Amino acid sequence: MHHDRLRELLSAVHLGERNPAEVFAEFESLLLGFGTVATRDAVVDTDRARRCGFPEVVYCEGKQPASLAEIFETLHRNGQRAFGTRVSNEQAELLLERFPEAIHNPIGRTVRLDTERLPLSGYVPVVTAGTSDRPVAEEASETLAWMGVASALVQDVGVAGPHRLPQRLSSLENADAVVVVAGMEGALPSIVGGYVDCPVIAVPTSVGYGASFGGVAALLGMLNSCAANVTVVNIDAGFKGGYVAGLIGRRVHGSD
Amino acid sequence: MHHDRLRELLSAVHLGERNPAEVFAEFESLLLGFGTVATRDAVVDTDRARRCGFPEVVYCEGKQPASLAEIFETLHRNGQRAFGTRVSNEQAELLLERFPEAIHNPIGRTVRLDTERLPLSGYVPVVTAGTSDRPVAEEASETLAWMGVASALVQDVGVAGPHRLPQRLSSLENADAVVVVAGMEGALPSIVGGYVDCPVIAVPTSVGYGASFGGVAALLGMLNSCAANVTVVNIDAGFKGGYVAGLIGRRVHGSD
Amino acid sequence: MHHDRLRELLSAVHLGERNPAEVFAEFESLLLGFGTVATRDAVVDTDRARRCGFPEVVYCEGKQPASLAEIFETLHRNGQRAFGTRVSNEQAELLLERFPEAIHNPIGRTVRLDTERLPLSGYVPVVTAGTSDRPVAEEASETLAWMGVASALVQDVGVAGPHRLPQRLSSLENADAVVVVAGMEGALPSIVGGYVDCPVIAVPTSVGYGASFGGVAALLGMLNSCAANVTVVNIDAGFKGGYVAGLIGRRVHGSD
Amino acid sequence: MHHDRLRELLSAVHLGERNPAEVFAEFESLLLGFGTVATRDAVVDTDRARRCGFPEVVYCEGKQPASLAEIFETLHRNGQRAFGTRVSNEQAELLLERFPEAIHNPIGRTVRLDTERLPLSGYVPVVTAGTSDRPVAEEASETLAWMGVASALVQDVGVAGPHRLPQRLSSLENADAVVVVAGMEGALPSIVGGYVDCPVIAVPTSVGYGASFGGVAALLGMLNSCAANVTVVNIDAGFKGGYVAGLIGRRVHGSD
Amino acid sequence: MHHDRLRELLSAVHLGERNPAEVFAEFESLLLGFGTVATRDAVVDTDRARRCGFPEVVYCEGKQPASLAEIFETLHRNGQRAFGTRVSNEQAELLLERFPEAIHNPIGRTVRLDTERLPLSGYVPVVTAGTSDRPVAEEASETLAWMGVASALVQDVGVAGPHRLPQRLSSLENADAVVVVAGMEGALPSIVGGYVDCPVIAVPTSVGYGASFGGVAALLGMLNSCAANVTVVNIDAGFKGGYVAGLIGRRVHGSD
Amino acid sequence: MHHDRLRELLSAVHLGERNPAEVFAEFESLLLGFGTVATRDAVVDTDRARRCGFPEVVYCEGKQPASLAEIFETLHRNGQRAFGTRVSNEQAELLLERFPEAIHNPIGRTVRLDTERLPLSGYVPVVTAGTSDRPVAEEASETLAWMGVASALVQDVGVAGPHRLPQRLSSLENADAVVVVAGMEGALPSIVGGYVDCPVIAVPTSVGYGASFGGVAALLGMLNSCAANVTVVNIDAGFKGGYVAGLIGRRVHGSD
Amino acid sequence: MHHDRLRELLSAVHLGERNPAEVFAEFESLLLGFGTVATRDAVVDTDRARRCGFPEVVYCEGKQPASLAEIFETLHRNGQRAFGTRVSNEQAELLLERFPEAIHNPIGRTVRLDTERLPLSGYVPVVTAGTSDRPVAEEASETLAWMGVASALVQDVGVAGPHRLPQRLSSLENADAVVVVAGMEGALPSIVGGYVDCPVIAVPTSVGYGASFGGVAALLGMLNSCAANVTVVNIDAGFKGGYVAGLIGRRVHGSD
Amino acid sequence: MHHDRLRELLSAVHLGERNPAEVFAEFESLLLGFGTVATRDAVVDTDRARRCGFPEVVYCEGKQPASLAEIFETLHRNGQRAFGTRVSNEQAELLLERFPEAIHNPIGRTVRLDTERLPLSGYVPVVTAGTSDRPVAEEASETLAWMGVASALVQDVGVAGPHRLPQRLSSLENADAVVVVAGMEGALPSIVGGYVDCPVIAVPTSVGYGASFGGVAALLGMLNSCAANVTVVNIDAGFKGGYVAGLIGRRVHGSD
């Protein structure tokens, strides 16, 4: 990817403008990805925002609180806006102690630590089929907030009362993408997909019992959606649903 | 179940009004279900209409045409209205040769052979999500016709265009039950279930590809339906969907 | 669905008999389903009884007790007969405190809050294969009671002693539909289906171990039932089994 | 959605500016979705382009050629740019006979029939892991062509030679979204996701054998991708992958 | 089954040797299976030993201790040798309080209450692959003890040291049937099946982790055994494994 | 297993009664299983009848006809009664050409080649749920015939007409074991298990469609049977079902 | 990986010994993997032998014969020893026409085209459980031949006759690794694993029926093997099994 | 395997050099595997190191601490280097009390008790995809330490930042085999497999959520890896991964 810079550097060495040791260091950085910092237990990618638009997100499940705090500190020290998902209460407590300015969402189980507030850009509503889907929806909403994308939470839109959908879905107009969170049969994304002209990111949840098989029924329903604009992420993956939708929102409005 | 008749018969024997041999024959019939006739390969239940409201239905898959014809003849000879499902073209040909008055539906793969035309009673529409679901819907429709239940075929009602549902579903008013046939994500029964106040018999079909897994996605979607009036039968089981709906239709209108 | 009323209203506006604002309000109600009331966390459908014959049923799993009480109050205030399933003891306690007249079934995990007592209509027995299936059967029975359908609980009818079935199943005569609740192999619905001439609603339960896979064996057995009048709901879905059977009972006897 | 227009029309009727019959027709169209045309076997949605940005796409699997031709004609006559997927050779032959200007891609199994050529807008590369994934990739490419989105096919980028990825992936710079098509283990989307800052639409294919289980291994791999910008569609769903990516491309560049 | 007795009775009534009421009572008993006694929650089959060789066995999982004690009392009072499986410690405590002579096996989780000691007959060794399979093996052993079949426990016979099998398996000579209990890959029954000339009843266990999937790997391995004399029961079904093997043992030695 | 013989031989060598070379040959035979003969593609176990009671059975699927004939010849030459299962018509033709006395059952797809006729011993009926299960039942019957066990085929005993079971099952009295062959829901073994006091070998078949999943539903139903005397073999494994039942029959009657 | 060479080149440029353009070309080759050649449909990795020890292997399934021949030619022209797996007869015919010296194994479905004969090094026996596993074993054997590893095919070693294992397995002594190919229950690798002190590469095959589920039973059995030296590859993956074992053989003997 | 020794012994007996009783004892040991010692609950294989290169490893899950200690003592007393996996804290405590010199790794849940320190031989790095995979990696590392193989732990090498792989993977040069531990999508082994020329032992972990299905997604990804040198063990089977890799390392360097 860096062909031009490579040629430039070689030429500079050739002309004696740069010395080999210096250039070697830049080569390593360019080609081998030096933008990483090792903590005790993890390797933090501090170059990701430049490369992928947003910093690395921390999946907190099962991490030692102290080790997690070290990762947040590393990101923060390197000017990265830190965001953690699947944060336990114990983890959150320690993070908030260290960073009182961090924002903890206990329902969505997220913590975000902004270095600066991004100007809002783009619009992505998050829709749920039932109130039990809310934790996953909150994870998506927090992700959008961290990305600087405007959002709205539209809750408890069941498919069994389809006559009331037009009223409930009026807030979907002008969306850049819609995140639809649903468990059980997972039919809501298809319905929403037929109303809107933007991508629908479907997030199946493990809500349900018996033959819902922990979200498998919803996942399969969404993958087989007859609406062409529906795409799917993992079961309970509110973060990923929000992230992809947020990328679209930022991109459409030219902000990333 | 036949306690009273048992007492009567014993009393008649006691009083010398009936002889033991005669009564033994009736006992066998009452208690041990003598209403069966053995063909070469099968045992035909000629007593079923009395017991269950409708004669035995013949699942034709894999049966030898000659053996199948023998079963139809046995039913016909015993005054039963014969109905065969999953009939191959080869099987149908032989049946039609023997019984030119039989009605063959090559799409639904059924043959019915009425001894008399039942007066119509009850109303059960059959709804499909897409045109590929039609063979299963035809099997349901033929079943309803054989049961003497009025029916209507409402085709190609996708869930991705929900705004057009009210118009498409106007024929569902006054239904005693609705059969909804759908593959892929299987979301249509939930939608229909929210419009009507009668039972919805959902029939998942194997229409789809990839993660539809031969109808599993639709089956799971229907089992997890958030509409309380949705109940489910086997994948591609158009006959069973029609049969249960037909039982409801006949029962509501007091005709069986 | 409302074409005639639409024409009437337009005509009335045209003739100056109604003013546009009034008519607009009625339009919204007719077409967009205004019969909903938002609580803090949920959107309650107060129009459902008119549309689907029975009010919305509340799936209580995972709801905050306070939020659940608010939903019950909203339904009650709007004249709806409230019914909650999968009620935890903690939830039930709060509901009973607020509504001492409510009926709590701790085995079936239901709470119902009747505004008026419906006159009984129809008859639906609930049959279990073993005593462990009782909680699911109780959920079905409570649903039938809430719907105003007469019921009877026939417990512990195993299939391994088939000679005693005739005696046990005598209470199934005259049923409008039968709910059969069974775990493990799930064979009982087929047996019952061969005795009766009405629909059998089969409810698989998660009772069993090993290769019962949490009810999957029973579910598959029921979906593949060779009895034509057997239809199936989700694993452990006592409510849905009772509801569909109750719809049939009410409909046959002309009461809904 | 049409509150303002509703008020306007009522007011116009009130003021005598419009007559009720005219307004009734517009109401139906607005509220009930009259933009549908029934063919013999199907119901064609001719209003979809207005509502969802693009016309209805025809899933041709299992449709009678004559019936399919009728659907294409209906779309064409109503000014819709027709697009068919999973077209068999027999179907394609008849379509090309009727519409010699149609474009048939026999590898991707698509036929498209443009009424006008859309100006290109946006850029979406389609990447495959191996040459066997090409049919699915071609379906995606044709979809993008039909949507008027610029595309490029990058073939045979395996993950087992990761050192050559930078070279192969240089054409991904400046993409609005990337479609990644892969079977077997389905790891390529994660790799690509780490290089680019736009959404990656992952399309699992049924390429592989044994424990690939017809694409399930690839599907699960993609759903569990550790790259946050990866979202997934059904196995072999080249059309849907292309469609969602195309929506993003058009939207970013303000053309739809 | 009782044709001859039926004829006899009718004849006796006819000849005035018996009165109808008496005969009716015997009819009921013969034909409808009167040998059942209802407890509060269960229906106990007190006729089973006569019909099937052994009394009904009580599956205790999830039963109320008091209700369970009532079942044991009913069996005991009717002269049945009671046997309970999957007995919790709490249940066992109450049973032992009521019946101090009962035998509780806490590893196998069984309680048996013999009315008389059966003379031993037949020989069935129980073999385990590893020490973790012991609870299931104990359940099988207790079942055999209750049935009056001699048994031996051969533990920890892995398949990975096949050279030591001949030594370990010497106790299998002269067996009437062998119960083989194994988790993980479940290969031991095939090995044993190749050494012995009697039926091998294979009992898969849920011992293992990861891709053992709670015993599914062992179950599938056993079902696919290349040894022709291997037959299989449910995962962890020590009771059933012991019972079938015990039936064979008793039958071979003419004792049941 | 041969400790005594080992000691004897060593002693004989010690005493000079036998020479080392001779004894070495017997050792090999005793300890290392020399009773095998290699054909071109296979290794035939000619010692199995002595060890396991019956000769090795040949699974013919996919074997070259010539190679198969060679195996039959090897068995025949070594005095073994040959039996082949899953024989194709092409294979059968060649075998019958070589061994005109062989018995080919084209429905059960077996060929047996007896060296002598075994005197019949034991009695094992084979019961099917429906006529489509017949091929699997024929495989079981042929196996029993080859083993010299008396048998009877009881066909088309559905569970949906349970009142007729007593009549149909009268031939099960006096059975040593019963083979029950059933597809779809697989409930028949439980019913039969409640009637008889001997082991029931349940053979699930792949008969059915949709959620029968090629016999999985029947297999699970049988594994979860509530009848304690039911044990299970692989889907469509008529041979194994017959073999295990035959072992029991021979053993009970002291003939093997 | 090439730090030292990088420093050298920079230094050479600095010293004016090399010019930037030349060095740039070497950089690209070093860092970005230039050793690839594009054919019409594929990208051939001609650098793989240097990097991974062996050239790229061609998975031929579904490739056009002409396109496949082009790949073979590209490899051959670049001095690579070509090897194709899953070759159809049609593909093989064309390849043999072009390269008469190529070796086609129609059972294992492989074609190899050696540029030179590798001296043999290492020893890897390939063992099969039954004769039906032979095609997969042949694929493994051909792979070993192509890698220059000595091999031996030990066929038809069932686990049901374990006493004959010692005799059959004598050829496993001195192996560097063993490839064990087995379908059905897949127990053979555990047995072999207990005899040998080297790694066992287990290859499950799709041989079997019913609950073998196309090789899943064997795969699970092997993954759960209680022998610590057993590792597993994909179902029917004879090539991969042979390749990994071959790598070990070559490495142990210092030849690659 | 011991043909020569057999002949020698027979000859010695023949010549009167040895007496039969002595020789009989050696025969037993040679042929029947006497190198086992029975503890109360287990049978310890004390001959395994001689036969398979390493002593038997103890799977501690579910074993009673006292019983486990007895096994360790038996091994230790017989000069075996003991190693236990899946050790609970309670078990470890007792083992450390008895053997203070034992090494407990609480993260990897192992205890090893060396009798002597093996000289290091071979080199096997253990690579993880994320920090959550560490416990499984530690189990592998401990196994390698116990086997006397040099190792290195390379943590947190995600596939989503592929540009940084070259830097991270530099420690893989000169490896004899690589253990790669990964959950979620399990793509890392393919990437590593493309860099190295030695076998890669892939260990899927149960790390992940939703559609990771407890490690199934990773397992399937690894089985379908397009890198030819990747072989797979059970989910979370760090021990087996380390063991197979260690066997290769020891073998390459001639130390076992």
PDB file of N, CA, C and O in Angstrom, chain G residues 97-131:
ATOM      1  N   GLU G  97      -3.445 -36.197 -21.306  1.00  0.00           N
ATOM      2  CA  GLU G  97      -3.185 -35.909 -22.711  1.00  0.00           C
ATOM      3  C   GLU G  97      -2.038 -34.891 -22.822  1.00  0.00           C
ATOM      4  O   GLU G  97      -1.102 -35.065 -23.607  1.00  0.00           O
ATOM      5  N   ARG G  98      -2.107 -33.861 -21.997  1.00  0.00           N
ATOM      6  CA  ARG G  98      -1.078 -32.825 -22.018  1.00  0.00           C
ATOM      7  C   ARG G  98       0.241 -33.308 -21.400  1.00  0.00           C
ATOM      8  O   ARG G  98       1.310 -32.949 -21.862  1.00  0.00           O
ATOM      9  N   PHE G  99       0.122 -34.069 -20.291  1.00  0.00           N
ATOM     10  CA  PHE G  99       1.317 -34.516 -19.580  1.00  0.00           C
ATOM     11  C   PHE G  99       1.291 -36.039 -19.470  1.00  0.00           C
ATOM     12  O   PHE G  99       0.865 -36.583 -18.444  1.00  0.00           O
ATOM     13  N   PRO G 100       1.706 -36.736 -20.516  1.00  0.00           N
ATOM     14  CA  PRO G 100       1.598 -38.204 -20.495  1.00  0.00           C
ATOM     15  C   PRO G 100       2.380 -38.827 -19.339  1.00  0.00           C
ATOM     16  O   PRO G 100       2.080 -39.946 -18.930  1.00  0.00           O
ATOM     17  N   GLU G 101       3.355 -38.104 -18.818  1.00  0.00           N
ATOM     18  CA  GLU G 101       4.151 -38.659 -17.728  1.00  0.00           C
ATOM     19  C   GLU G 101       3.462 -38.505 -16.365  1.00  0.00           C
ATOM     20  O   GLU G 101       3.957 -39.042 -15.366  1.00  0.00           O
ATOM     21  N   ALA G 102       2.347 -37.805 -16.311  1.00  0.00           N
ATOM     22  CA  ALA G 102       1.648 -37.619 -15.028  1.00  0.00           C
ATOM     23  C   ALA G 102       1.079 -38.946 -14.545  1.00  0.00           C
ATOM     24  O   ALA G 102       0.790 -39.841 -15.332  1.00  0.00           O
ATOM     25  N   ILE G 103       0.931 -39.078 -13.227  1.00  0.00           N
ATOM     26  CA  ILE G 103       0.419 -40.320 -12.630  1.00  0.00           C
ATOM     27  C   ILE G 103      -0.982 -40.073 -12.096  1.00  0.00           C
ATOM     28  O   ILE G 103      -1.189 -39.212 -11.229  1.00  0.00           O
ATOM     29  N   HIS G 104      -1.939 -40.809 -12.649  1.00  0.00           N
ATOM     30  CA  HIS G 104      -3.340 -40.653 -12.263  1.00  0.00           C
ATOM     31  C   HIS G 104      -3.746 -41.836 -11.389  1.00  0.00           C
ATOM     32  O   HIS G 104      -3.583 -42.982 -11.765  1.00  0.00           O
ATOM     33  N   ASN G 105      -4.292 -41.553 -10.209  1.00  0.00           N
ATOM     34  CA  ASN G 105      -4.835 -42.606  -9.349  1.00  0.00           C
ATOM     35  C   ASN G 105      -6.345 -42.442  -9.342  1.00  0.00           C
ATOM     36  O   ASN G 105      -6.881 -41.572  -8.648  1.00  0.00           O
ATOM     37  N   PRO G 106      -7.054 -43.268 -10.129  1.00  0.00           N
ATOM     38  CA  PRO G 106      -8.501 -43.039 -10.258  1.00  0.00           C
ATOM     39  C   PRO G 106      -9.282 -43.363  -8.983  1.00  0.00           C
ATOM     40  O   PRO G 106     -10.362 -42.820  -8.779  1.00  0.00           O
ATOM     41  N   ILE G 107      -8.765 -44.219  -8.132  1.00  0.00           N
ATOM     42  CA  ILE G 107      -9.477 -44.499  -6.879  1.00  0.00           C
ATOM     43  C   ILE G 107      -9.315 -43.325  -5.909  1.00  0.00           C
ATOM     44  O   ILE G 107     -10.268 -42.839  -5.334  1.00  0.00           O
ATOM     45  N   GLY G 108      -8.106 -42.852  -5.766  1.00  0.00           N
ATOM     46  CA  GLY G 108      -7.845 -41.724  -4.871  1.00  0.00           C
ATOM     47  C   GLY G 108      -8.168 -40.379  -5.508  1.00  0.00           C
ATOM     48  O   GLY G 108      -8.117 -39.352  -4.855  1.00  0.00           O
ATOM     49  N   ARG G 109      -8.483 -40.417  -6.831  1.00  0.00           N
ATOM     50  CA  ARG G 109      -8.833 -39.212  -7.596  1.00  0.00           C
ATOM     51  C   ARG G 109      -7.729 -38.139  -7.539  1.00  0.00           C
ATOM     52  O   ARG G 109      -8.003 -36.964  -7.310  1.00  0.00           O
ATOM     53  N   THR G 110      -6.487 -38.578  -7.751  1.00  0.00           N
ATOM     54  CA  THR G 110      -5.380 -37.625  -7.746  1.00  0.00           C
ATOM     55  C   THR G 110      -4.620 -37.704  -9.074  1.00  0.00           C
ATOM     56  O   THR G 110      -4.654 -38.721  -9.759  1.00  0.00           O
ATOM     57  N   VAL G 111      -3.943 -36.622  -9.404  1.00  0.00           N
ATOM     58  CA  VAL G 111      -2.967 -36.620 -10.503  1.00  0.00           C
ATOM     59  C   VAL G 111      -1.720 -35.929  -9.982  1.00  0.00           C
ATOM     60  O   VAL G 111      -1.820 -34.852  -9.378  1.00  0.00           O
ATOM     61  N   ARG G 112      -0.543 -36.564 -10.166  1.00  0.00           N
ATOM     62  CA  ARG G 112       0.672 -35.839  -9.796  1.00  0.00           C
ATOM     63  C   ARG G 112       1.643 -35.811 -10.974  1.00  0.00           C
ATOM     64  O   ARG G 112       1.683 -36.724 -11.789  1.00  0.00           O
ATOM     65  N   LEU G 113       2.368 -34.743 -11.037  1.00  0.00           N
ATOM     66  CA  LEU G 113       3.232 -34.465 -12.175  1.00  0.00           C
ATOM     67  C   LEU G 113       4.572 -34.026 -11.590  1.00  0.00           C
ATOM     68  O   LEU G 113       4.741 -32.869 -11.214  1.00  0.00           O
ATOM     69  N   ASP G 114       5.466 -35.001 -11.480  1.00  0.00           N
ATOM     70  CA  ASP G 114       6.744 -34.712 -10.823  1.00  0.00           C
ATOM     71  C   ASP G 114       7.736 -34.129 -11.826  1.00  0.00           C
ATOM     72  O   ASP G 114       7.821 -34.571 -12.969  1.00  0.00           O
ATOM     73  N   THR G 115       8.482 -33.162 -11.387  1.00  0.00           N
ATOM     74  CA  THR G 115       9.561 -32.653 -12.228  1.00  0.00           C
ATOM     75  C   THR G 115      10.819 -33.491 -11.997  1.00  0.00           C
ATOM     76  O   THR G 115      11.616 -33.705 -12.882  1.00  0.00           O
ATOM     77  N   GLU G 116      10.925 -33.991 -10.807  1.00  0.00           N
ATOM     78  CA  GLU G 116      12.048 -34.861 -10.474  1.00  0.00           C
ATOM     79  C   GLU G 116      11.545 -35.809  -9.404  1.00  0.00           C
ATOM     80  O   GLU G 116      10.562 -35.529  -8.732  1.00  0.00           O
ATOM     81  N   ARG G 117      12.205 -36.914  -9.244  1.00  0.00           N
ATOM     82  CA  ARG G 117      11.787 -37.876  -8.239  1.00  0.00           C
ATOM     83  C   ARG G 117      12.504 -37.538  -6.944  1.00  0.00           C
ATOM     84  O   ARG G 117      13.733 -37.557  -6.886  1.00  0.00           O
ATOM     85  N   LEU G 118      11.749 -37.251  -5.890  1.00  0.00           N
ATOM     86  CA  LEU G 118      12.352 -36.967  -4.590  1.00  0.00           C
ATOM     87  C   LEU G 118      12.913 -38.259  -4.010  1.00  0.00           C
ATOM     88  O   LEU G 118      12.275 -39.310  -4.102  1.00  0.00           O
ATOM     89  N   PRO G 119      14.088 -38.216  -3.373  1.00  0.00           N
ATOM     90  CA  PRO G 119      14.563 -39.402  -2.650  1.00  0.00           C
ATOM     91  C   PRO G 119      13.613 -39.648  -1.461  1.00  0.00           C
ATOM     92  O   PRO G 119      13.176 -38.697  -0.808  1.00  0.00           O
ATOM     93  N   LEU G 120      13.268 -40.902  -1.210  1.00  0.00           N
ATOM     94  CA  LEU G 120      12.338 -41.206  -0.113  1.00  0.00           C
ATOM     95  C   LEU G 120      12.968 -40.883   1.234  1.00  0.00           C
ATOM     96  O   LEU G 120      14.160 -41.084   1.442  1.00  0.00           O
ATOM     97  N   SER G 121      12.162 -40.430   2.141  1.00  0.00           N
ATOM     98  CA  SER G 121      12.644 -40.044   3.463  1.00  0.00           C
ATOM     99  C   SER G 121      11.476 -40.143   4.430  1.00  0.00           C
ATOM    100  O   SER G 121      10.387 -39.629   4.157  1.00  0.00           O
ATOM    101  N   GLY G 122      11.637 -40.810   5.564  1.00  0.00           N
ATOM    102  CA  GLY G 122      10.546 -40.982   6.521  1.00  0.00           C
ATOM    103  C   GLY G 122       9.664 -42.165   6.163  1.00  0.00           C
ATOM    104  O   GLY G 122       9.764 -42.707   5.057  1.00  0.00           O
ATOM    105  N   TYR G 123       8.791 -42.563   7.122  1.00  0.00           N
ATOM    106  CA  TYR G 123       7.909 -43.703   6.883  1.00  0.00           C
ATOM    107  C   TYR G 123       6.556 -43.464   7.559  1.00  0.00           C
ATOM    108  O   TYR G 123       6.477 -43.248   8.772  1.00  0.00           O
ATOM    109  N   VAL G 124       5.504 -43.478   6.780  1.00  0.00           N
ATOM    110  CA  VAL G 124       4.151 -43.218   7.276  1.00  0.00           C
ATOM    111  C   VAL G 124       3.174 -44.273   6.758  1.00  0.00           C
ATOM    112  O   VAL G 124       2.753 -44.217   5.609  1.00  0.00           O
ATOM    113  N   PRO G 125       2.784 -45.247   7.560  1.00  0.00           N
ATOM    114  CA  PRO G 125       1.764 -46.189   7.106  1.00  0.00           C
ATOM    115  C   PRO G 125       0.371 -45.541   7.106  1.00  0.00           C
ATOM    116  O   PRO G 125       0.099 -44.642   7.899  1.00  0.00           O
ATOM    117  N   VAL G 126      -0.476 -46.017   6.191  1.00  0.00           N
ATOM    118  CA  VAL G 126      -1.861 -45.560   6.099  1.00  0.00           C
ATOM    119  C   VAL G 126      -2.749 -46.766   6.395  1.00  0.00           C
ATOM    120  O   VAL G 126      -2.676 -47.778   5.698  1.00  0.00           O
ATOM    121  N   VAL G 127      -3.566 -46.666   7.437  1.00  0.00           N
ATOM    122  CA  VAL G 127      -4.375 -47.790   7.907  1.00  0.00           C
ATOM    123  C   VAL G 127      -5.844 -47.496   7.643  1.00  0.00           C
ATOM    124  O   VAL G 127      -6.300 -46.373   7.886  1.00  0.00           O
ATOM    125  N   THR G 128      -6.631 -48.491   7.140  1.00  0.00           N
ATOM    126  CA  THR G 128      -8.075 -48.268   6.997  1.00  0.00           C
ATOM    127  C   THR G 128      -8.842 -49.247   7.875  1.00  0.00           C
ATOM    128  O   THR G 128      -8.413 -50.367   8.114  1.00  0.00           O
ATOM    129  N   ALA G 129     -10.012 -48.779   8.322  1.00  0.00           N
ATOM    130  CA  ALA G 129     -10.876 -49.633   9.141  1.00  0.00           C
ATOM    131  C   ALA G 129     -11.619 -50.643   8.276  1.00  0.00           C
ATOM    132  O   ALA G 129     -11.837 -51.771   8.676  1.00  0.00           O
ATOM    133  N   GLY G 130     -12.013 -50.237   7.063  1.00  0.00           N
ATOM    134  CA  GLY G 130     -12.749 -51.142   6.190  1.00  0.00           C
ATOM    135  C   GLY G 130     -12.409 -50.872   4.733  1.00  0.00           C
ATOM    136  O   GLY G 130     -11.798 -49.855   4.402  1.00  0.00           O
ATOM    137  N   THR G 131     -12.798 -51.764   3.847  1.00  0.00           N
ATOM    138  CA  THR G 131     -12.435 -51.589   2.443  1.00  0.00           C
ATOM    139  C   THR G 131     -13.111 -50.384   1.811  1.00  0.00           C
ATOM    140  O   THR G 131     -12.596 -49.812   0.855  1.00  0.00           O
TER     141      THR G 131
END
